[in-house]
PDB file of C-alpha atoms and ligand atoms in Angstrom:
ATOM      1  CA  MET T   1      18.412  -0.833   2.570  1.00 50.00           C
ATOM      2  CA  SER T   2      16.573  -3.466   0.920  1.00 67.00           C
ATOM      3  CA  THR T   3      13.845  -3.552   3.809  1.00 84.00           C
ATOM      4  CA  PRO T   4      13.089   0.490   5.180  1.00 82.00           C
ATOM      5  CA  PRO T   5      11.660  -0.712   8.691  1.00 78.00           C
ATOM      6  CA  ASP T   6       8.286   0.719   7.699  1.00 86.00           C
ATOM      7  CA  ARG T   7       8.331  -1.970   5.007  1.00 94.00           C
ATOM      8  CA  GLU T   8       8.621  -4.964   7.352  1.00 96.00           C
ATOM      9  CA  ALA T   9       5.451  -6.655   7.883  1.00 97.00           C
ATOM     10  CA  PRO T  10       3.841  -6.008  11.444  1.00 97.00           C
ATOM     11  CA  ALA T  11       3.070  -9.032  11.651  1.00 97.00           C
ATOM     12  CA  ALA T  12       0.777 -10.409  14.847  1.00 97.00           C
ATOM     13  CA  HIS T  13       2.511 -13.677  15.602  1.00 98.00           C
ATOM     14  CA  PRO T  14       5.841 -14.847  15.574  1.00 98.00           C
ATOM     15  CA  ILE T  15       7.307 -15.089  11.788  1.00 98.00           C
ATOM     16  CA  GLU T  16      10.839 -15.803  10.363  1.00 98.00           C
ATOM     17  CA  ALA T  17      12.436 -12.134   9.668  1.00 97.00           C
ATOM     18  CA  LEU T  18      13.067 -13.366   6.716  1.00 97.00           C
ATOM     19  CA  LEU T  19       8.931 -13.457   5.568  1.00 98.00           C
ATOM     20  CA  ARG T  20       8.895  -9.922   7.362  1.00 98.00           C
ATOM     21  CA  ARG T  21      11.105  -8.409   5.201  1.00 97.00           C
ATOM     22  CA  ARG T  22       9.925  -9.223   1.855  1.00 98.00           C
ATOM     23  CA  TRP T  23       7.714  -7.008   0.078  1.00 98.00           C
ATOM     24  CA  SER T  24       7.266  -6.030  -3.557  1.00 98.00           C
ATOM     25  CA  PRO T  25       8.527  -2.011  -4.252  1.00 98.00           C
ATOM     26  CA  ARG T  26       7.970  -0.021  -7.056  1.00 97.00           C
ATOM     27  CA  SER T  27      11.072   2.094  -6.410  1.00 97.00           C
ATOM     28  CA  PHE T  28      14.064   0.278  -8.162  1.00 97.00           C
ATOM     29  CA  THR T  29      17.756   2.209  -8.687  1.00 97.00           C
ATOM     30  CA  GLY T  30      18.585   0.844 -11.673  1.00 96.00           C
ATOM     31  CA  ALA T  31      21.914  -0.658 -10.576  1.00 97.00           C
ATOM     32  CA  PRO T  32      22.667  -4.167 -12.071  1.00 98.00           C
ATOM     33  CA  VAL T  33      21.315  -7.554 -10.405  1.00 98.00           C
ATOM     34  CA  SER T  34      25.080  -9.604 -10.975  1.00 98.00           C
ATOM     35  CA  ALA T  35      25.145 -13.109 -12.340  1.00 98.00           C
ATOM     36  CA  THR T  36      25.829 -14.687  -9.000  1.00 98.00           C
ATOM     37  CA  MET T  37      22.793 -12.927  -7.621  1.00 98.00           C
ATOM     38  CA  LEU T  38      20.332 -13.986 -10.336  1.00 98.00           C
ATOM     39  CA  ASP T  39      21.875 -17.939 -10.237  1.00 98.00           C
ATOM     40  CA  SER T  40      21.085 -17.666  -6.316  1.00 98.00           C
ATOM     41  CA  LEU T  41      17.458 -16.604  -7.344  1.00 98.00           C
ATOM     42  CA  LEU T  42      17.005 -19.522  -9.922  1.00 98.00           C
ATOM     43  CA  GLU T  43      18.679 -21.666  -7.514  1.00 99.00           C
ATOM     44  CA  ALA T  44      16.173 -20.781  -4.712  1.00 99.00           C
ATOM     45  CA  ALA T  45      13.580 -21.562  -7.050  1.00 99.00           C
ATOM     46  CA  ARG T  46      14.705 -24.781  -8.398  1.00 98.00           C
ATOM     47  CA  TRP T  47      14.176 -26.302  -4.864  1.00 99.00           C
ATOM     48  CA  ALA T  48      10.496 -25.499  -4.663  1.00 99.00           C
ATOM     49  CA  ALA T  49       8.229 -28.834  -3.837  1.00 98.00           C
ATOM     50  CA  SER T  50       5.845 -29.571  -7.158  1.00 98.00           C
ATOM     51  CA  CYS T  51       3.506 -32.140  -8.037  1.00 98.00           C
ATOM     52  CA  ASN T  52       5.176 -35.126  -9.002  1.00 98.00           C
ATOM     53  CA  ASN T  53       8.335 -33.014  -8.879  1.00 98.00           C
ATOM     54  CA  VAL T  54       7.982 -32.027 -12.576  1.00 98.00           C
ATOM     55  CA  GLN T  55       9.002 -28.126 -11.723  1.00 98.00           C
ATOM     56  CA  PRO T  56       6.291 -26.929 -14.625  1.00 99.00           C
ATOM     57  CA  TRP T  57       8.366 -23.284 -13.922  1.00 99.00           C
ATOM     58  CA  HIS T  58      10.038 -21.527 -16.627  1.00 99.00           C
ATOM     59  CA  LEU T  59      11.277 -18.000 -16.863  1.00 98.00           C
ATOM     60  CA  VAL T  60      12.981 -15.670 -19.607  1.00 98.00           C
ATOM     61  CA  ILE T  61      15.076 -13.363 -17.685  1.00 98.00           C
ATOM     62  CA  ALA T  62      15.955 -10.045 -19.275  1.00 98.00           C
ATOM     63  CA  ARG T  63      18.520  -8.203 -17.450  1.00 98.00           C
ATOM     64  CA  ARG T  64      18.559  -4.424 -18.308  1.00 98.00           C
ATOM     65  CA  ASP T  65      22.371  -3.873 -18.653  1.00 97.00           C
ATOM     66  CA  ILE T  66      23.094  -7.279 -20.296  1.00 98.00           C
ATOM     67  CA  GLU T  67      19.858  -7.738 -22.213  1.00 98.00           C
ATOM     68  CA  PRO T  68      19.315  -4.489 -23.157  1.00 98.00           C
ATOM     69  CA  ALA T  69      16.670  -5.695 -26.704  1.00 98.00           C
ATOM     70  CA  ALA T  70      15.165  -7.936 -23.995  1.00 98.00           C
ATOM     71  CA  PHE T  71      14.409  -5.975 -21.403  1.00 98.00           C
ATOM     72  CA  ALA T  72      12.794  -3.228 -23.743  1.00 98.00           C
ATOM     73  CA  GLY T  73      10.464  -5.849 -25.370  1.00 98.00           C
ATOM     74  CA  LEU T  74       9.906  -7.545 -21.904  1.00 98.00           C
ATOM     75  CA  LEU T  75       9.088  -3.660 -20.416  1.00 98.00           C
ATOM     76  CA  ALA T  76       6.477  -3.147 -23.273  1.00 98.00           C
ATOM     77  CA  THR T  77       4.316  -6.127 -22.845  1.00 98.00           C
ATOM     78  CA  LEU T  78       3.359  -4.811 -19.589  1.00 98.00           C
ATOM     79  CA  SER T  79       0.336  -2.639 -18.718  1.00 98.00           C
ATOM     80  CA  PRO T  80       0.818   0.901 -18.806  1.00 98.00           C
ATOM     81  CA  ASN T  81       1.012   1.333 -14.967  1.00 96.00           C
ATOM     82  CA  ASN T  82       3.557  -1.138 -14.652  1.00 98.00           C
ATOM     83  CA  GLN T  83       5.603   0.518 -17.373  1.00 98.00           C
ATOM     84  CA  GLY T  84       5.506   3.553 -15.421  1.00 96.00           C
ATOM     85  CA  TRP T  85       7.602   2.129 -12.428  1.00 97.00           C
ATOM     86  CA  ALA T  86       9.252  -1.181 -13.914  1.00 98.00           C
ATOM     87  CA  GLY T  87      11.590   0.307 -16.131  1.00 98.00           C
ATOM     88  CA  GLN T  88      14.352   0.710 -13.464  1.00 98.00           C
ATOM     89  CA  ALA T  89      14.219  -2.891 -12.463  1.00 98.00           C
ATOM     90  CA  GLY T  90      17.600  -4.044 -12.548  1.00 98.00           C
ATOM     91  CA  ALA T  91      15.758  -7.448 -14.354  1.00 98.00           C
ATOM     92  CA  LEU T  92      12.724  -7.918 -16.069  1.00 98.00           C
ATOM     93  CA  MET T  93      11.481 -11.917 -16.437  1.00 98.00           C
ATOM     94  CA  ILE T  94       8.325 -13.824 -17.234  1.00 99.00           C
ATOM     95  CA  VAL T  95       7.328 -16.814 -15.395  1.00 99.00           C
ATOM     96  CA  ALA T  96       5.480 -19.343 -17.392  1.00 99.00           C
ATOM     97  CA  ALA T  97       4.152 -22.761 -16.763  1.00 99.00           C
ATOM     98  CA  ARG T  98       3.663 -25.963 -18.270  1.00 98.00           C
ATOM     99  CA  THR T  99       0.322 -27.029 -18.465  1.00 98.00           C
ATOM    100  CA  THR T 100       0.847 -30.701 -18.924  1.00 98.00           C
ATOM    101  CA  PHE T 101       2.809 -33.414 -17.246  1.00 98.00           C
ATOM    102  CA  PRO T 102       5.845 -33.670 -19.703  1.00 97.00           C
ATOM    103  CA  ALA T 103       5.294 -38.255 -19.260  1.00 97.00           C
ATOM    104  CA  ASN T 104       1.738 -38.755 -20.636  1.00 98.00           C
ATOM    105  CA  GLY T 105       0.428 -35.303 -21.548  1.00 98.00           C
ATOM    106  CA  ASN T 106      -2.352 -35.100 -19.359  1.00 98.00           C
ATOM    107  CA  PRO T 107      -3.522 -31.285 -17.553  1.00 98.00           C
ATOM    108  CA  ASN T 108      -1.153 -30.811 -14.653  1.00 98.00           C
ATOM    109  CA  ARG T 109      -3.606 -28.554 -12.578  1.00 98.00           C
ATOM    110  CA  HIS T 110      -1.457 -28.034  -9.929  1.00 98.00           C
ATOM    111  CA  ALA T 111       1.015 -26.189 -12.370  1.00 98.00           C
ATOM    112  CA  TRP T 112       0.170 -22.582 -11.238  1.00 98.00           C
ATOM    113  CA  TYR T 113       0.648 -23.400  -7.882  1.00 98.00           C
ATOM    114  CA  ASP T 114       3.912 -25.291  -8.388  1.00 99.00           C
ATOM    115  CA  THR T 115       5.111 -22.260 -10.459  1.00 99.00           C
ATOM    116  CA  GLY T 116       3.697 -19.876  -7.545  1.00 98.00           C
ATOM    117  CA  ALA T 117       5.166 -21.879  -4.976  1.00 98.00           C
ATOM    118  CA  ALA T 118       8.667 -21.274  -7.005  1.00 99.00           C
ATOM    119  CA  MET T 119       8.253 -17.651  -7.333  1.00 99.00           C
ATOM    120  CA  ALA T 120       7.704 -17.137  -3.734  1.00 98.00           C
ATOM    121  CA  GLN T 121      10.928 -19.350  -2.683  1.00 98.00           C
ATOM    122  CA  MET T 122      13.160 -16.565  -5.394  1.00 98.00           C
ATOM    123  CA  ALA T 123      11.110 -13.630  -3.600  1.00 98.00           C
ATOM    124  CA  LEU T 124      12.341 -14.299  -0.189  1.00 98.00           C
ATOM    125  CA  GLN T 125      15.777 -15.073  -2.231  1.00 98.00           C
ATOM    126  CA  ALA T 126      16.133 -12.095  -3.372  1.00 98.00           C
ATOM    127  CA  ALA T 127      15.067 -10.667   0.315  1.00 98.00           C
ATOM    128  CA  ALA T 128      17.888 -12.538   1.438  1.00 97.00           C
ATOM    129  CA  LEU T 129      20.322 -11.062  -0.834  1.00 98.00           C
ATOM    130  CA  GLY T 130      18.907  -7.460  -0.124  1.00 97.00           C
ATOM    131  CA  LEU T 131      17.240  -7.228  -3.476  1.00 98.00           C
ATOM    132  CA  GLN T 132      13.260  -7.458  -3.897  1.00 98.00           C
ATOM    133  CA  LEU T 133      11.040  -8.395  -6.856  1.00 98.00           C
ATOM    134  CA  HIS T 134       7.548  -7.133  -7.943  1.00 98.00           C
ATOM    135  CA  GLN T 135       5.293  -9.773  -9.016  1.00 98.00           C
ATOM    136  CA  MET T 136       2.657  -8.297 -11.942  1.00 98.00           C
ATOM    137  CA  ALA T 137      -0.787  -9.377 -13.692  1.00 98.00           C
ATOM    138  CA  GLY T 138      -0.491  -6.610 -15.101  1.00 98.00           C
ATOM    139  CA  PHE T 139       0.934  -7.891 -18.970  1.00 99.00           C
ATOM    140  CA  ASP T 140      -0.109  -9.181 -22.104  1.00 98.00           C
ATOM    141  CA  PRO T 141       0.567 -12.586 -21.829  1.00 98.00           C
ATOM    142  CA  ALA T 142       0.095 -12.749 -26.096  1.00 98.00           C
ATOM    143  CA  ALA T 143       2.428 -10.414 -26.299  1.00 98.00           C
ATOM    144  CA  ALA T 144       5.222 -11.580 -23.940  1.00 98.00           C
ATOM    145  CA  ARG T 145       4.720 -15.059 -25.517  1.00 98.00           C
ATOM    146  CA  ILE T 146       6.132 -13.602 -28.859  1.00 98.00           C
ATOM    147  CA  ALA T 147       8.717 -11.046 -27.572  1.00 98.00           C
ATOM    148  CA  CYS T 148      10.067 -13.965 -25.174  1.00 98.00           C
ATOM    149  CA  GLY T 149       9.326 -16.935 -27.899  1.00 98.00           C
ATOM    150  CA  ILE T 150       7.310 -18.946 -25.314  1.00 98.00           C
ATOM    151  CA  PRO T 151       5.811 -22.078 -27.155  1.00 98.00           C
ATOM    152  CA  GLU T 152       2.633 -23.422 -27.067  1.00 98.00           C
ATOM    153  CA  GLY T 153       2.304 -25.501 -23.990  1.00 98.00           C
ATOM    154  CA  PHE T 154       3.557 -23.219 -21.684  1.00 98.00           C
ATOM    155  CA  ASP T 155       1.430 -20.620 -20.086  1.00 98.00           C
ATOM    156  CA  PRO T 156       3.074 -17.053 -18.942  1.00 98.00           C
ATOM    157  CA  VAL T 157       1.547 -16.868 -15.683  1.00 98.00           C
ATOM    158  CA  ALA T 158       3.149 -13.440 -14.116  1.00 99.00           C
ATOM    159  CA  ALA T 159       5.641 -10.699 -15.173  1.00 99.00           C
ATOM    160  CA  ILE T 160       8.117  -9.844 -12.398  1.00 98.00           C
ATOM    161  CA  ALA T 161      10.461  -6.893 -11.811  1.00 98.00           C
ATOM    162  CA  LEU T 162      13.795  -7.828 -10.255  1.00 98.00           C
ATOM    163  CA  GLY T 163      16.154  -5.652  -8.923  1.00 98.00           C
ATOM    164  CA  HIS T 164      17.974  -2.919  -5.683  1.00 97.00           C
ATOM    165  CA  VAL T 165      15.278  -0.853  -3.580  1.00 97.00           C
ATOM    166  CA  GLY T 166      15.422   2.881  -4.874  1.00 96.00           C
ATOM    167  CA  PRO T 167      14.021   5.689  -2.466  1.00 95.00           C
ATOM    168  CA  ALA T 168       9.976   5.895  -2.244  1.00 95.00           C
ATOM    169  CA  GLU T 169      10.864   9.897  -3.455  1.00 94.00           C
ATOM    170  CA  ALA T 170      12.282   8.844  -6.605  1.00 95.00           C
ATOM    171  CA  LEU T 171       8.607   7.663  -8.034  1.00 95.00           C
ATOM    172  CA  PRO T 172       5.825   9.783  -8.835  1.00 92.00           C
ATOM    173  CA  GLU T 173       3.628  10.987  -6.194  1.00 92.00           C
ATOM    174  CA  ALA T 174       0.525   8.698  -6.661  1.00 89.00           C
ATOM    175  CA  LEU T 175       3.272   5.622  -7.033  1.00 93.00           C
ATOM    176  CA  ALA T 176       5.153   7.256  -3.837  1.00 93.00           C
ATOM    177  CA  ALA T 177       1.868   7.067  -1.155  1.00 93.00           C
ATOM    178  CA  ARG T 178       1.133   3.461  -2.252  1.00 93.00           C
ATOM    179  CA  GLU T 179       5.562   3.153  -1.752  1.00 94.00           C
ATOM    180  CA  THR T 180       4.809   4.087   1.829  1.00 93.00           C
ATOM    181  CA  ALA T 181       1.098   2.960   2.464  1.00 95.00           C
ATOM    182  CA  PRO T 182       1.033   0.797   5.892  1.00 95.00           C
ATOM    183  CA  ARG T 183       0.862  -2.894   4.796  1.00 97.00           C
ATOM    184  CA  GLN T 184      -1.875  -4.374   5.450  1.00 97.00           C
ATOM    185  CA  ARG T 185      -3.077  -8.377   5.823  1.00 98.00           C
ATOM    186  CA  ARG T 186      -6.989  -9.727   6.479  1.00 98.00           C
ATOM    187  CA  PRO T 187      -7.242 -11.585  10.159  1.00 98.00           C
ATOM    188  CA  ILE T 188      -5.913 -14.952  10.155  1.00 98.00           C
ATOM    189  CA  GLY T 189      -9.424 -15.532  11.657  1.00 97.00           C
ATOM    190  CA  GLU T 190     -10.964 -14.492   7.753  1.00 98.00           C
ATOM    191  CA  PHE T 191      -8.901 -17.486   6.252  1.00 98.00           C
ATOM    192  CA  ALA T 192      -8.306 -20.099   8.096  1.00 98.00           C
ATOM    193  CA  PHE T 193     -10.855 -22.496   9.373  1.00 98.00           C
ATOM    194  CA  ARG T 194     -11.211 -24.916  12.281  1.00 98.00           C
ATOM    195  CA  GLY T 195     -12.461 -27.999  12.020  1.00 98.00           C
ATOM    196  CA  ARG T 196     -15.040 -26.892   8.961  1.00 98.00           C
ATOM    197  CA  TRP T 197     -15.701 -23.929   6.709  1.00 98.00           C
ATOM    198  CA  PRO T 198     -18.096 -21.140   9.139  1.00 96.00           C
ATOM    199  CA  GLU T 199     -22.021 -21.405   7.780  1.00 93.00           C
TER     200      GLU T 199
HETATM  201  C1  LIG J 201       0.330 -12.889  -9.046  1.00 85.06           C
HETATM  202  C2  LIG J 201       0.240 -10.980  -8.539  1.00 85.06           C
HETATM  203  C3  LIG J 201       0.584 -10.352  -9.450  1.00 85.06           C
HETATM  204  C4  LIG J 201       0.599  -8.639  -9.083  1.00 85.06           C
HETATM  205  N1  LIG J 201      -0.013  -7.895 -10.127  1.00 85.06           N
HETATM  206  C5  LIG J 201       1.088  -6.521  -9.606  1.00 85.06           C
HETATM  207  C6  LIG J 201       0.817  -5.654 -10.713  1.00 85.06           C
HETATM  208  O1  LIG J 201       0.198  -5.840 -12.010  1.00 85.06           O
HETATM  209  N2  LIG J 201       0.889  -3.937 -10.073  1.00 85.06           N
HETATM  210  C7  LIG J 201       1.369  -4.195  -9.654  1.00 85.06           C
HETATM  211  O2  LIG J 201       1.897  -3.242  -8.896  1.00 85.06           O
HETATM  212  N3  LIG J 201       1.625  -4.688  -8.151  1.00 85.06           N
HETATM  213  C8  LIG J 201       1.172  -6.307  -8.641  1.00 85.06           C
HETATM  214  N4  LIG J 201       1.600  -7.028  -7.867  1.00 85.06           N
HETATM  215  C9  LIG J 201       1.611  -6.854  -6.247  1.00 85.06           C
HETATM  216  C10 LIG J 201       0.881  -7.029  -5.207  1.00 85.06           C
HETATM  217  O3  LIG J 201      -0.199  -6.235  -5.055  1.00 85.06           O
HETATM  218  C11 LIG J 201       1.596  -7.071  -3.878  1.00 85.06           C
HETATM  219  O4  LIG J 201       2.088  -8.435  -3.659  1.00 85.06           O
HETATM  220  C12 LIG J 201       0.424  -7.102  -2.261  1.00 85.06           C
HETATM  221  O5  LIG J 201      -0.019  -5.377  -2.776  1.00 85.06           O
HETATM  222  C13 LIG J 201       1.294  -7.302  -0.714  1.00 85.06           C
HETATM  223  O6  LIG J 201       1.948  -5.995  -1.130  1.00 85.06           O
HETATM  224  P1  LIG J 201       3.521  -7.051  -0.695  1.00 85.06           P
HETATM  225  O7  LIG J 201       4.440  -7.780  -1.842  1.00 85.06           O
HETATM  226  O8  LIG J 201       4.763  -5.689  -0.830  1.00 85.06           O
HETATM  227  O9  LIG J 201       3.380  -7.974   0.176  1.00 85.06           O
HETATM  228  C14 LIG J 201       0.566  -8.917  -7.746  1.00 85.06           C
HETATM  229  C15 LIG J 201       1.132  -9.807  -6.971  1.00 85.06           C
HETATM  230  C16 LIG J 201       1.266 -11.122  -7.169  1.00 85.06           C
HETATM  231  C17 LIG J 201       1.479 -12.327  -6.282  1.00 85.06           C
END
């Protein structure tokens, strides 16, 4: 099962079941992600909205079973904490944002916003397929640029582990505790203001 009942978001108001089922696991089984599933994930990302429809997101994907050398190279760019669990993912990815508009070379200050939107769509598609993905800031962007051959003008934004979810007990104790800790969010009133930002 990709979303154990205790990982489903305890939403305070009605939201789509798919949104409740998406979460960021650390325990993956190591099972492969099929080419068909990967195609669907990329298609979901492809249809995200973006400023001027320039679609600034770019991905380098390394499947554990098909591109093992690239997978190992990408794993090595992760922080030690993330390396502690991400090696069992079915695939690792780096998502990079094109930082300028292709038409005129002007800076695109929404490139990161749009790249995040594309990855949010991918995350939901993953949950729909019984997979999950786990986005990571804990990686070395300079090392990822070299490992993945990412050219200048593209900013490595996040690393992503993707795969079939494994049991929490497969993780070291400290990570297993985080895997089963209650899911929490700030209340709506702390981030959404009616009419005007509060004094
Ligand atoms: C941009 C970004 C960076 C993150 N970086 C890390 C990371 O380096 N390591 C990690 O274990 N989790 C990381 N996470 C996962 C978050 O901790 C997680 O999304 C958050 O705790 C909410 O949990 P949920 O995704 O299960 O709802 C990151 C998430 C995002 C969106």
